[in-house]
mmCIF file of C-alpha atoms in Angstrom:
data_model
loop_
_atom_site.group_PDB
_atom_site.id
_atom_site.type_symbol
_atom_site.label_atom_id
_atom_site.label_comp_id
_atom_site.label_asym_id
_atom_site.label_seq_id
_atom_site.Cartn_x
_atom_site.Cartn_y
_atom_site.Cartn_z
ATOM 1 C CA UNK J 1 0.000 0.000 0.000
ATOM 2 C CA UNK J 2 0.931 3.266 -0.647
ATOM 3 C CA UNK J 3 -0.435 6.901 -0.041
ATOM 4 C CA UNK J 4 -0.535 10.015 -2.687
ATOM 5 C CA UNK J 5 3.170 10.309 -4.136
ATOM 6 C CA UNK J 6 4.508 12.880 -7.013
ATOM 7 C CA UNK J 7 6.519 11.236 -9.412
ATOM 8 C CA UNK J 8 9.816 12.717 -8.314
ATOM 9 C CA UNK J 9 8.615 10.869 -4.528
ATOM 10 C CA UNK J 10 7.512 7.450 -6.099
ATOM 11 C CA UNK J 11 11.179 7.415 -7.923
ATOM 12 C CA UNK J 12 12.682 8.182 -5.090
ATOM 13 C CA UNK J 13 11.040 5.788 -2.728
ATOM 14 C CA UNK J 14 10.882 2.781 -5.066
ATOM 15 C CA UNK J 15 14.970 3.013 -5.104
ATOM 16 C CA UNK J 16 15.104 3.354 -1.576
ATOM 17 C CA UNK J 17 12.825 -0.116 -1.365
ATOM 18 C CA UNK J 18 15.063 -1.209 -3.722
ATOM 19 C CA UNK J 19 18.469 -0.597 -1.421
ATOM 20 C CA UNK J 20 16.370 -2.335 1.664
ATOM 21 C CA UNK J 21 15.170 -5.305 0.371
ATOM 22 C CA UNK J 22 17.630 -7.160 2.668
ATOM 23 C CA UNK J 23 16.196 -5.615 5.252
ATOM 24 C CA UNK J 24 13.048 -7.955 6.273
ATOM 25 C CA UNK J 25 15.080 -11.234 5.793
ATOM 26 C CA UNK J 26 17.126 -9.844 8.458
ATOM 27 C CA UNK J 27 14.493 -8.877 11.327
ATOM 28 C CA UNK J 28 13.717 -12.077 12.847
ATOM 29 C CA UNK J 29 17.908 -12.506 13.766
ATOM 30 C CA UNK J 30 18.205 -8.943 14.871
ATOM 31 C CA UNK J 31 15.141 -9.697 17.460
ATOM 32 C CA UNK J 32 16.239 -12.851 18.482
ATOM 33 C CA UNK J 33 19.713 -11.657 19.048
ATOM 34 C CA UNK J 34 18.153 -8.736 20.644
ATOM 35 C CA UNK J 35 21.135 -7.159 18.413
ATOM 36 C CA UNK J 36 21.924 -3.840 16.565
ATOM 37 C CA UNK J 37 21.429 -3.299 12.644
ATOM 38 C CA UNK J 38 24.701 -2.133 11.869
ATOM 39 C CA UNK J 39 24.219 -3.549 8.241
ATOM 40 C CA UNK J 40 20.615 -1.867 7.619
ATOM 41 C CA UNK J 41 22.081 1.776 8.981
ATOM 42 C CA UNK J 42 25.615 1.168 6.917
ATOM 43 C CA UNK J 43 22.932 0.503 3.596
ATOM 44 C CA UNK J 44 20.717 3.351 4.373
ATOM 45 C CA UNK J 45 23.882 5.196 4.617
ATOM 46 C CA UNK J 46 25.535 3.990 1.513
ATOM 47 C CA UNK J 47 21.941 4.684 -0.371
ATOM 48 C CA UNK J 48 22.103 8.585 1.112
ATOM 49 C CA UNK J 49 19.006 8.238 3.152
ATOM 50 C CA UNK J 50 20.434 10.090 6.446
ATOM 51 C CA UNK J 51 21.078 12.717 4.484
ATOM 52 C CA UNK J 52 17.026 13.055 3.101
ATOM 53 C CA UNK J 53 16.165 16.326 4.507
ATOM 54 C CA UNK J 54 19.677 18.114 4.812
ATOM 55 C CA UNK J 55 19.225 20.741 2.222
ATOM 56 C CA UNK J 56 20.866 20.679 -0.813
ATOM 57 C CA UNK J 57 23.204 23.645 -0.126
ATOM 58 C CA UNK J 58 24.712 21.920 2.724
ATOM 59 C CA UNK J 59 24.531 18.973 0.566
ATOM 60 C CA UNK J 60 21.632 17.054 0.887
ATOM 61 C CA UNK J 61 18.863 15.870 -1.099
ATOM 62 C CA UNK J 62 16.818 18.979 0.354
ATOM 63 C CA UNK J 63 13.444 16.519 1.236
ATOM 64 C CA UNK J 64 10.399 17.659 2.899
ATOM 65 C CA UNK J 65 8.282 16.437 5.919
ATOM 66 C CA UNK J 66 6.271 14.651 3.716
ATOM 67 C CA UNK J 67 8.690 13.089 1.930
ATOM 68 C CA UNK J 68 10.503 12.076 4.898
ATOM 69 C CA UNK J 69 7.316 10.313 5.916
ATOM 70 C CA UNK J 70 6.818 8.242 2.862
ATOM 71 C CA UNK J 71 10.294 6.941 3.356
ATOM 72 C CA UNK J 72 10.114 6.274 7.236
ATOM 73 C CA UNK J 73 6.539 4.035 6.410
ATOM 74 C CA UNK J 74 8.423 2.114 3.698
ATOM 75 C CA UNK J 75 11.452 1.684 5.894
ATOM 76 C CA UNK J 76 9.147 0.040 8.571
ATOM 77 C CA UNK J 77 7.306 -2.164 6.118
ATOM 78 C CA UNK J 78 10.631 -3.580 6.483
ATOM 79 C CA UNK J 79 12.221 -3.275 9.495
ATOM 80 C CA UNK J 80 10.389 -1.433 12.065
ATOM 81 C CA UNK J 81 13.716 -0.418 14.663
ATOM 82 C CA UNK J 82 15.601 0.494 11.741
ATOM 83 C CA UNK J 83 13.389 2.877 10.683
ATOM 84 C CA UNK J 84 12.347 3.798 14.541
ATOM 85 C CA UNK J 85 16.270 4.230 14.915
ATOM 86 C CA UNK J 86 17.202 6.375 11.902
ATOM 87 C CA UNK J 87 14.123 8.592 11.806
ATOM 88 C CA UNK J 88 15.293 10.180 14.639
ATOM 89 C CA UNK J 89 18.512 11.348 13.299
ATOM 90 C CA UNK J 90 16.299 12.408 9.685
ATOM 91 C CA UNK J 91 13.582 14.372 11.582
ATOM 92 C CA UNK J 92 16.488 15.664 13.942
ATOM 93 C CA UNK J 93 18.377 17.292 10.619
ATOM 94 C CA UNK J 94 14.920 18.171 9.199
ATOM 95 C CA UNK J 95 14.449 20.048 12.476
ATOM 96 C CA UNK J 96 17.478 21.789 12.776
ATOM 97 C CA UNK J 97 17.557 22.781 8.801
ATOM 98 C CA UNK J 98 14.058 24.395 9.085
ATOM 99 C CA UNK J 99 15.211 26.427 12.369
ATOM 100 C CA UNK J 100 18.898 26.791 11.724
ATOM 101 C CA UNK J 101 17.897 27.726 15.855
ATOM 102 C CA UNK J 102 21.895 27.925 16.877
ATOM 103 C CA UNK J 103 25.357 30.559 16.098
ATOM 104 C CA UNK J 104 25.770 29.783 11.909
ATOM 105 C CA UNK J 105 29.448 28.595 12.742
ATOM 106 C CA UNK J 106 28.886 25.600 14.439
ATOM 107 C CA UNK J 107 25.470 25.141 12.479
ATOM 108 C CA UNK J 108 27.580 24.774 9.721
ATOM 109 C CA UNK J 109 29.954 22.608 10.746
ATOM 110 C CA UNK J 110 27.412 20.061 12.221
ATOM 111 C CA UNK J 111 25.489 19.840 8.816
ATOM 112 C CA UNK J 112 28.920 19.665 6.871
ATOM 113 C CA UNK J 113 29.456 16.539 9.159
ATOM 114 C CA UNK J 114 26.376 15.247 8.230
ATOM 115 C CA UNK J 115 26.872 15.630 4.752
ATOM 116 C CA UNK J 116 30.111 13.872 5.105
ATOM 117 C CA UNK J 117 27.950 10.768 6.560
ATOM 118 C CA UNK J 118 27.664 11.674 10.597
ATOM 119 C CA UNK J 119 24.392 10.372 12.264
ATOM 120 C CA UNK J 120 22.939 12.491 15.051
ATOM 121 C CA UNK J 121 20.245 12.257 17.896
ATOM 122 C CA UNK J 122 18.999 13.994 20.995
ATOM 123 C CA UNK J 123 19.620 12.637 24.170
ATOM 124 C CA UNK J 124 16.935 14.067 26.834
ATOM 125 C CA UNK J 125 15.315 11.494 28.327
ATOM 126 C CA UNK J 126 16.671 10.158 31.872
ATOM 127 C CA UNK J 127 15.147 7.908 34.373
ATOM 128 C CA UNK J 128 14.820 10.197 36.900
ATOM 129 C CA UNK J 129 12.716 12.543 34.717
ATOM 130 C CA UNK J 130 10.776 10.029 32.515
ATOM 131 C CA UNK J 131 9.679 11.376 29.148
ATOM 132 C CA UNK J 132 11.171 14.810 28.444
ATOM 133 C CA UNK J 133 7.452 15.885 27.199
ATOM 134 C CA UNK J 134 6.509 16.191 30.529
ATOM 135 C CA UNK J 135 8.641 18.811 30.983
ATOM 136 C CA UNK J 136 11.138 17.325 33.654
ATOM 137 C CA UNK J 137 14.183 18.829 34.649
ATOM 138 C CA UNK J 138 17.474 17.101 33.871
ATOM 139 C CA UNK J 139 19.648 15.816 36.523
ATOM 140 C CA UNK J 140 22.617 15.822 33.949
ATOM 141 C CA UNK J 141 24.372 18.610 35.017
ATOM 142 C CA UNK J 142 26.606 21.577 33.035
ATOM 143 C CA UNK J 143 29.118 23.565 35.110
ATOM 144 C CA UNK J 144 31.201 26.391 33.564
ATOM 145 C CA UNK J 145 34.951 26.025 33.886
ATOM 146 C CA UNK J 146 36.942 28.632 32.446
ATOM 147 C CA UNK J 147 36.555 28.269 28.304
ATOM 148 C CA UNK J 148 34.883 25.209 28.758
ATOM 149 C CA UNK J 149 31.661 23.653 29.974
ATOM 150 C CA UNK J 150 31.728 20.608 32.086
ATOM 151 C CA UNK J 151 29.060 17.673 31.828
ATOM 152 C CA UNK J 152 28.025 14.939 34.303
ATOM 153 C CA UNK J 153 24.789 13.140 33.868
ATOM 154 C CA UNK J 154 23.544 9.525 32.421
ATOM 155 C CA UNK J 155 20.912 9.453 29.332
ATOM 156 C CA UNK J 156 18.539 7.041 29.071
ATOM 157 C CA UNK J 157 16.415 5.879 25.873
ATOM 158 C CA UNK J 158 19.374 6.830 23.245
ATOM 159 C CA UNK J 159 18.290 5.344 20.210
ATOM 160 C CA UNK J 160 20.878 4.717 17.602
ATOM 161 C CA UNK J 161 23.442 5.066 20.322
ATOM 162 C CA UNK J 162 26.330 2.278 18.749
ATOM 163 C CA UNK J 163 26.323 4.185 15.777
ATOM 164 C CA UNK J 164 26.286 8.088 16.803
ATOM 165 C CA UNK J 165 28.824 10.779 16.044
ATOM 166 C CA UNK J 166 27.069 13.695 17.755
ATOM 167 C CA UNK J 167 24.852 13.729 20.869
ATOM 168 C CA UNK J 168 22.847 16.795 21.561
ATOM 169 C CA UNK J 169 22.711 16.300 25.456
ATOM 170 C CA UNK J 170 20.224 18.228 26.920
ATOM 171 C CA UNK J 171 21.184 19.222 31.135
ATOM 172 C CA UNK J 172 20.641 21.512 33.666
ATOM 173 C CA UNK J 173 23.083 24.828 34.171
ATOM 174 C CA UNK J 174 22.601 25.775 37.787
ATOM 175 C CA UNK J 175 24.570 29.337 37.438
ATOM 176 C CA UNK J 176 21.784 30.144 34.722
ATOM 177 C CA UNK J 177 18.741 28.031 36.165
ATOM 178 C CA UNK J 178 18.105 27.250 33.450
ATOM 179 C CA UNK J 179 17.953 24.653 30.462
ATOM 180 C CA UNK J 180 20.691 24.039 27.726
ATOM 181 C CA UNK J 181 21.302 21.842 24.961
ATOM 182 C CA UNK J 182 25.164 21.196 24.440
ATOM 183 C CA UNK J 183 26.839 19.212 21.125
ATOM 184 C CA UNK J 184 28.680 16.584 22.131
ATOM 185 C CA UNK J 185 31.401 14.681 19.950
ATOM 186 C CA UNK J 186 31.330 10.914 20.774
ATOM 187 C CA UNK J 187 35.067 10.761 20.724
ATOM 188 C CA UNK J 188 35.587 13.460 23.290
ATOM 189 C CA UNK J 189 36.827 12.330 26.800
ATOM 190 C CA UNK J 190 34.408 10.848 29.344
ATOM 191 C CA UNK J 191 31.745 9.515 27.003
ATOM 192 C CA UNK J 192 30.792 6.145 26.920
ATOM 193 C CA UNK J 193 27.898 3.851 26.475
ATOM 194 C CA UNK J 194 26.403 1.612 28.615
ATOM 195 C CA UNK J 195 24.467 -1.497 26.962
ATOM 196 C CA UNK J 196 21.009 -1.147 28.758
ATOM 197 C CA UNK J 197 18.014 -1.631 26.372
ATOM 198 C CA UNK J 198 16.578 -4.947 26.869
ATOM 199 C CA UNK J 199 13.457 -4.493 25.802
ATOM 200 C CA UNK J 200 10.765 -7.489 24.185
ATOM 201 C CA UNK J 201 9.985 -4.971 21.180
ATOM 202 C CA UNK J 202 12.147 -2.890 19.190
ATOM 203 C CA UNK J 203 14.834 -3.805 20.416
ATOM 204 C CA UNK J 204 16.864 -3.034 17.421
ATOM 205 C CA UNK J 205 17.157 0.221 18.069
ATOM 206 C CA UNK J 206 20.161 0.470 20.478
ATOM 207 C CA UNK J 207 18.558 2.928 23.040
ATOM 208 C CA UNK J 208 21.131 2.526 25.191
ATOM 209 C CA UNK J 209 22.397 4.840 28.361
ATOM 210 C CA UNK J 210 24.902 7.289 27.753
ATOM 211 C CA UNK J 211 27.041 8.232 30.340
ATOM 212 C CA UNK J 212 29.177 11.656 30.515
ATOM 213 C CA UNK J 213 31.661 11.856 33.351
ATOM 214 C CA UNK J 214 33.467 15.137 33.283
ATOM 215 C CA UNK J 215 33.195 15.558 29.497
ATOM 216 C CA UNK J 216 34.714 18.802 28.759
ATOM 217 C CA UNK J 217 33.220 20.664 25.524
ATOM 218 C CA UNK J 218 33.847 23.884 24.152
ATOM 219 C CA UNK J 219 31.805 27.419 24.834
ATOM 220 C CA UNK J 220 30.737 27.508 21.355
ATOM 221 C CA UNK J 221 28.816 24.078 21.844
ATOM 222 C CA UNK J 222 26.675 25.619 23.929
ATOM 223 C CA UNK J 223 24.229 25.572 21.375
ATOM 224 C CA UNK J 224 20.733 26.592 23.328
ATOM 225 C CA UNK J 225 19.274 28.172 25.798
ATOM 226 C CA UNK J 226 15.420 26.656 26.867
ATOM 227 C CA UNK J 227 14.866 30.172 28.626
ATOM 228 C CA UNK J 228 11.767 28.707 30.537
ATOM 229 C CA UNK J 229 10.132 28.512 27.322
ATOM 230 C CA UNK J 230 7.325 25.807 26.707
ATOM 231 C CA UNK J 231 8.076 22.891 24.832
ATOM 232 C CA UNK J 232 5.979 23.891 21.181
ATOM 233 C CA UNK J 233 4.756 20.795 18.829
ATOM 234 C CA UNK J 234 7.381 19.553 16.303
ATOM 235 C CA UNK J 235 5.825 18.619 13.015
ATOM 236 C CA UNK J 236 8.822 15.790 12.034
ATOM 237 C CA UNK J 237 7.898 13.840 15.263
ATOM 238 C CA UNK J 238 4.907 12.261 13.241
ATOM 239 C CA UNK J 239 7.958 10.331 11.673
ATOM 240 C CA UNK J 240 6.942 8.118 14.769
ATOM 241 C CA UNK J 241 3.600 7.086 13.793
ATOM 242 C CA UNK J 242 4.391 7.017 10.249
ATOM 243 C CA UNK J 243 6.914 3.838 11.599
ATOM 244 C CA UNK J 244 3.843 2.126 13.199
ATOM 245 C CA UNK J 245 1.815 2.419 10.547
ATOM 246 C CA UNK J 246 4.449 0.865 8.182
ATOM 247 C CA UNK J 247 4.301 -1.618 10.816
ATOM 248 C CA UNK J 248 0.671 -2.141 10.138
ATOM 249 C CA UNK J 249 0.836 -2.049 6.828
ATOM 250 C CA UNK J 250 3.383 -5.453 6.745
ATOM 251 C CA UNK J 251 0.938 -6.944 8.863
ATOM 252 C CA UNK J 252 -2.167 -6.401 6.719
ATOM 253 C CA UNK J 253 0.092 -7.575 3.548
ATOM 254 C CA UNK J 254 1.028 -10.810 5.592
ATOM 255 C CA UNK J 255 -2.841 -11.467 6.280
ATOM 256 C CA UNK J 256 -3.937 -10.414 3.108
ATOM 257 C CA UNK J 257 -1.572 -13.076 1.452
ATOM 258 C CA UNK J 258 -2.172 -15.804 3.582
ATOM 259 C CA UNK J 259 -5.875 -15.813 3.234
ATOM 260 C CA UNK J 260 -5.654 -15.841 -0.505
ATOM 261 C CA UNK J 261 -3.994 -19.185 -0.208
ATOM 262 C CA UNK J 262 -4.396 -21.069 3.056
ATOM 263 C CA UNK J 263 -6.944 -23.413 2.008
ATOM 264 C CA UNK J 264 -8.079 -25.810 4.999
ATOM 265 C CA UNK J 265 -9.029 -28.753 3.670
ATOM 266 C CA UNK J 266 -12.865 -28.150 5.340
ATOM 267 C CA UNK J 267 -13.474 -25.313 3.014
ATOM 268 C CA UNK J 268 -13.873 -25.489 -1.118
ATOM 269 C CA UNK J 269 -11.680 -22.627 -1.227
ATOM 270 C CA UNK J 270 -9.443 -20.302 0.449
ATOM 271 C CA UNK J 271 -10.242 -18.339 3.524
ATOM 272 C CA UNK J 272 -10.744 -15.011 1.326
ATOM 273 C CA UNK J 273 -13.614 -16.339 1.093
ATOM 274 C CA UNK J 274 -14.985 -16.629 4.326
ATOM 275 C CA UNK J 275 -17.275 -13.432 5.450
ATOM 276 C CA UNK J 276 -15.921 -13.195 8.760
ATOM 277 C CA UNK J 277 -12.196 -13.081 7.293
ATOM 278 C CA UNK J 278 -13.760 -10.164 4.486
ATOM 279 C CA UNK J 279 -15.051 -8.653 7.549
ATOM 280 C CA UNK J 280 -12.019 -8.156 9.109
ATOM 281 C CA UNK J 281 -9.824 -7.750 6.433
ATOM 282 C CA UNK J 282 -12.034 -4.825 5.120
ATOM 283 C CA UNK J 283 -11.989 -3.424 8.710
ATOM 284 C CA UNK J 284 -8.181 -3.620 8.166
ATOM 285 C CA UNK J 285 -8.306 -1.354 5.617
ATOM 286 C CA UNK J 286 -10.418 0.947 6.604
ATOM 287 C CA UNK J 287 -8.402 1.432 10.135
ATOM 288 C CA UNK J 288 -5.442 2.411 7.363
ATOM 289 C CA UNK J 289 -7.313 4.309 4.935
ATOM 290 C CA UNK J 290 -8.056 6.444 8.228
ATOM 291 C CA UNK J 291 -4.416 6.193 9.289
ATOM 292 C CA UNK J 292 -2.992 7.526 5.683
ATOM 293 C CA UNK J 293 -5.872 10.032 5.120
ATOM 294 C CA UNK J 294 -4.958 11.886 8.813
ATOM 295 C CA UNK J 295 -0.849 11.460 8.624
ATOM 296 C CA UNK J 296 -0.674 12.727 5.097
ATOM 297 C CA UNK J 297 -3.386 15.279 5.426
ATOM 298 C CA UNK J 298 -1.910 16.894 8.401
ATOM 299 C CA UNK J 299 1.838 17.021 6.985
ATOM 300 C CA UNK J 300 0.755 18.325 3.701
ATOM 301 C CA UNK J 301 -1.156 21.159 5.497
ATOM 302 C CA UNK J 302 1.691 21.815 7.574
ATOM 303 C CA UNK J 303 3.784 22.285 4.850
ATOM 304 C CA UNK J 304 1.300 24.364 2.428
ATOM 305 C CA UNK J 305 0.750 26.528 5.321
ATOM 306 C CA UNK J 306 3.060 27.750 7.829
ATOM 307 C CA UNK J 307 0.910 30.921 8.287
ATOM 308 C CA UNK J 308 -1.336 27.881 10.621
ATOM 309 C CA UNK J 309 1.283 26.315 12.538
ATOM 310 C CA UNK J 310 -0.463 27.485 15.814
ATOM 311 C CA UNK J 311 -3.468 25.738 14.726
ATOM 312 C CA UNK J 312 -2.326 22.540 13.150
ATOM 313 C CA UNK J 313 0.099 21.772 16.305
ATOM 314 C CA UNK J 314 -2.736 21.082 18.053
ATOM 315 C CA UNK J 315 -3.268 18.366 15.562
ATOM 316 C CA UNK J 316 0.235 16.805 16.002
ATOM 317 C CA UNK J 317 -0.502 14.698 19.374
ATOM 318 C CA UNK J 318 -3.981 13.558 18.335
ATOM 319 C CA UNK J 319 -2.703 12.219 14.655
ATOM 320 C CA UNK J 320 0.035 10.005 16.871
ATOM 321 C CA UNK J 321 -2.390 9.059 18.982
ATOM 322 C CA UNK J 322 -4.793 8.078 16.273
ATOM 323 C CA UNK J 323 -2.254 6.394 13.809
ATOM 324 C CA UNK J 324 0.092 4.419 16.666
ATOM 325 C CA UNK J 325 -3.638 3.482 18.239
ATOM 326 C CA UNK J 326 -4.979 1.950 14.529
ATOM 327 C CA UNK J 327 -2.235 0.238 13.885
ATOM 328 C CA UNK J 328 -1.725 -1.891 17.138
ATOM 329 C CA UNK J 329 -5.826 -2.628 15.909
ATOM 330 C CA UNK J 330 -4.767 -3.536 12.647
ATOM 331 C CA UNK J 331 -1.671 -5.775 13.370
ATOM 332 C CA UNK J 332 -4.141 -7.570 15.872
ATOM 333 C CA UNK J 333 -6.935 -7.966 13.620
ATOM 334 C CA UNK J 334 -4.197 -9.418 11.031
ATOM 335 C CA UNK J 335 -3.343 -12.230 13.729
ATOM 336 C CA UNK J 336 -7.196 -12.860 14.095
ATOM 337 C CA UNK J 337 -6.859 -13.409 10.487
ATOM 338 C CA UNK J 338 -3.722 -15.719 10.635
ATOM 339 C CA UNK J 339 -5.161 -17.702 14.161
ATOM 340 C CA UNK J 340 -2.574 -19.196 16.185
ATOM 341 C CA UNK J 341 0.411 -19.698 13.316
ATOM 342 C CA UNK J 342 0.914 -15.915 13.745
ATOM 343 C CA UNK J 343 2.405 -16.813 17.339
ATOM 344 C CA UNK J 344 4.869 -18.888 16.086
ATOM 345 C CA UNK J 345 8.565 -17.648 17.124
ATOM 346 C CA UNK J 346 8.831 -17.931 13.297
ATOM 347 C CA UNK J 347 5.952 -15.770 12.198
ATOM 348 C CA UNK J 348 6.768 -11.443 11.546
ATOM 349 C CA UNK J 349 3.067 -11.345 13.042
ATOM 350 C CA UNK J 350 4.148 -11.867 16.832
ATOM 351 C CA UNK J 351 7.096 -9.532 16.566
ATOM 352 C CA UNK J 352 4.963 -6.969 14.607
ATOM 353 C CA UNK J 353 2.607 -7.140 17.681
ATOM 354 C CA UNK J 354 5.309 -6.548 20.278
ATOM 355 C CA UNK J 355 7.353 -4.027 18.135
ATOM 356 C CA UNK J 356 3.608 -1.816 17.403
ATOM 357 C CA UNK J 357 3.051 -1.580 20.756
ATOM 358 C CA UNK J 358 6.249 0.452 21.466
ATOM 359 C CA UNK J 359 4.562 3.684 19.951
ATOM 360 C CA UNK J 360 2.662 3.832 22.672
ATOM 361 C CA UNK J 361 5.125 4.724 24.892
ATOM 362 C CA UNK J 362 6.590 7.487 22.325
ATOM 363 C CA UNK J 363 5.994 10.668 23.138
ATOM 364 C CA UNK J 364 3.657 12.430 23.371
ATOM 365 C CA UNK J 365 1.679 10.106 25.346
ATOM 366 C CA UNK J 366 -1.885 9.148 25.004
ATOM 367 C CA UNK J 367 -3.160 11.022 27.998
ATOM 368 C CA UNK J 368 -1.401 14.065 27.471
ATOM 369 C CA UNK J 369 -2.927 14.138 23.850
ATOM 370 C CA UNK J 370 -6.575 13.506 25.115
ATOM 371 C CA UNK J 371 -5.761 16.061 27.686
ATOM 372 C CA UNK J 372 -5.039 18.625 25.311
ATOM 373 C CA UNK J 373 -7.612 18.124 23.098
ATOM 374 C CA UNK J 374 -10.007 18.444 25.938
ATOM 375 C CA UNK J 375 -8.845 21.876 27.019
ATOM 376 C CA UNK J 376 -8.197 23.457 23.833
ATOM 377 C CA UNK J 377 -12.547 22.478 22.927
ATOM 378 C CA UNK J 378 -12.980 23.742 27.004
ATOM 379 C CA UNK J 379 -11.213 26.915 27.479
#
């Protein structure tokens, strides 16, 4: 399945799916090893993908949201952590390409690494604080020393963290009170990574901890300030339900496929034929019809018009809740479909049902979403 591409998009994605066939026959190792896809990331490397929304005067292929979306759904048709793991670097450089938020010096430099093949990511959460969404504050702390800052702190939930180059560590500067963000080189002194994820879904991502112990970096890595300000809506975080939908949409393939030709020796036919499988099959579809129609719409309107970014943010939370919340429906109804041979340790089914799950714990959360939603139609 596929949603409403230009021709310059379906070119695009059909070499990607091209460059990632090896991809699927790879999953059920990587979750049984509970191991890292170094060979997916080097191929989506080789291909260009990181490099997707890096614009094309800093030497990238200058994508768009919805572009990026597209690509993260096909990537997950696939593998789901892969795509889970690398869309956070993608939406990270669409992010930081739209804003350009920091000094142009070292804004340059970091997308000049990233052109030359660097993979970046975020690291905010910490188990102290729980999801940064909530708006804890970090116990990682920054202390000034001379020229140089000074970092102490342990990350948790840093995805992609065996193959980073650059961390964007978020802590705590006490002689400010206040938040910073501070680029952080994985080769300086004092970093290190501590192999904690052991989770039963996407496990293939590599969120491990990352640990600073008096990591020194420079004044002009000081890249941001929070200044108290409240956390606004980021558009390229629907890259995480586009992932569980491409989740769902291997699941309803799988289904689809096997009731065209299991034929049970009871029936004259195959199972297609059954009304209670058309039932659910057609409920399958209409759960991603749904899915597409409020992903795509959304991104495309945020795109089109910036001019109702205020409005549309308030959009962002409810199409994650509505997309990760369909799928997990869908990839269930496709084990209805299947029976029991989709729990076989052998089957994609069961590990498509434990790795769709995981959006739910993505930010932002399902309660904070309905909360939202409730006040903004309240007050």
């Amino acid at each position: 399945m596929s949603f409403f591409q230009s021709q310059k998009q379906k070119e695009y994605i059909q070499k990607l799916e091209e460059a990632i066939q090896s991809f699927s026959g790879r999953s059920e190792a990587l979750d049984e090893s509970n191991g890292f896809p170094f060979e997916n990331i080097q191929e989506l490397k080789d291909f260009g993908y990181p490099k997707l929304t890096l614009a094309k005067e800093d030497g990238g292929y200058g994508g768009s949201l919805y572009d990026f979306l597209l690509c993260q759904e096909k990537i997950a048709q696939h593998c789901g952590p892969t795509a889970l793991g690398i869309g956070w670097h993608v939406g990270t450089v669409l992010s930081l390409t739209e804003k350009r938020p920091w000094e142009k010096e070292v804004m340059d430099e970091l997308f000049d690494h990233v052109s030359k093949g660097a993979l970046i990511n975020t690291a905010a959460s910490e188990a102290g604080t729980g999801s940064p969404t909530r708006g804890g504050r970090p116990e990682t702390i920054a202390i000034k020393k001379g020229e140089q800052w000074c970092l102490n702190g342990r990350k948790t939930f840093t995805t992609l963290s065996p193959v980073l180059d650059i961390f964007l560590v978020t802590a705590w500067v006490p002689e400010d009170e206040q938040q910073g963000t501070f680029l952080v080189h994985r080769d300086v002194l004092g970093v290190s990574i501590e192999e904690t994820w052991d989770m039963i879904s996407m496990q293939g991502t590599g969120s491990h901890d990352l640990v600073l112990n008096d990591v020194s970096v420079p004044e002009k890595y000081f890249v941001m300030k929070r200044n108290g300000q409240k956390r606004k809506p980021e558009a390229w975080l629907l890259h995480i339900p586009a992932c569980y939908l491409g989740i769902a949409v291997a699941a309803r393939n799988y289904a689809v496929e096997f009731a065209k030709t299991y034929f049970p020796n009871s029936l004259p036919g195959p199972i297609r034929d059954l009304p209670n499988v058309q039932r659910t099959i057609g409920e399958m579809e209409l759960e991603l019809n749904e899915a597409h129609h409020f992903l795509y719409s959304v991104a495309e309107k945020w795109e089109q018009h910036p001019e109702d970014h205020e409005e549309l943010s308030k959009q962002l939370g409810a199409v994650k809740y509505s997309v990760v919340n369909k799928s997990i429906s869908i990839v269930d109804k496709a084990m209805r479909v299947v029976g029991a041979k989709s729990l076989q340790r052998k089957n994609p089914l069961q590990r498509f049902y434990r790795d769709v799950r995981a959006g739910l714990h993505n930010p932002p959360m399902d309660d904070a979403t309905i909360t939202l939603l409730a006040k903004s139609a309240l007050y």
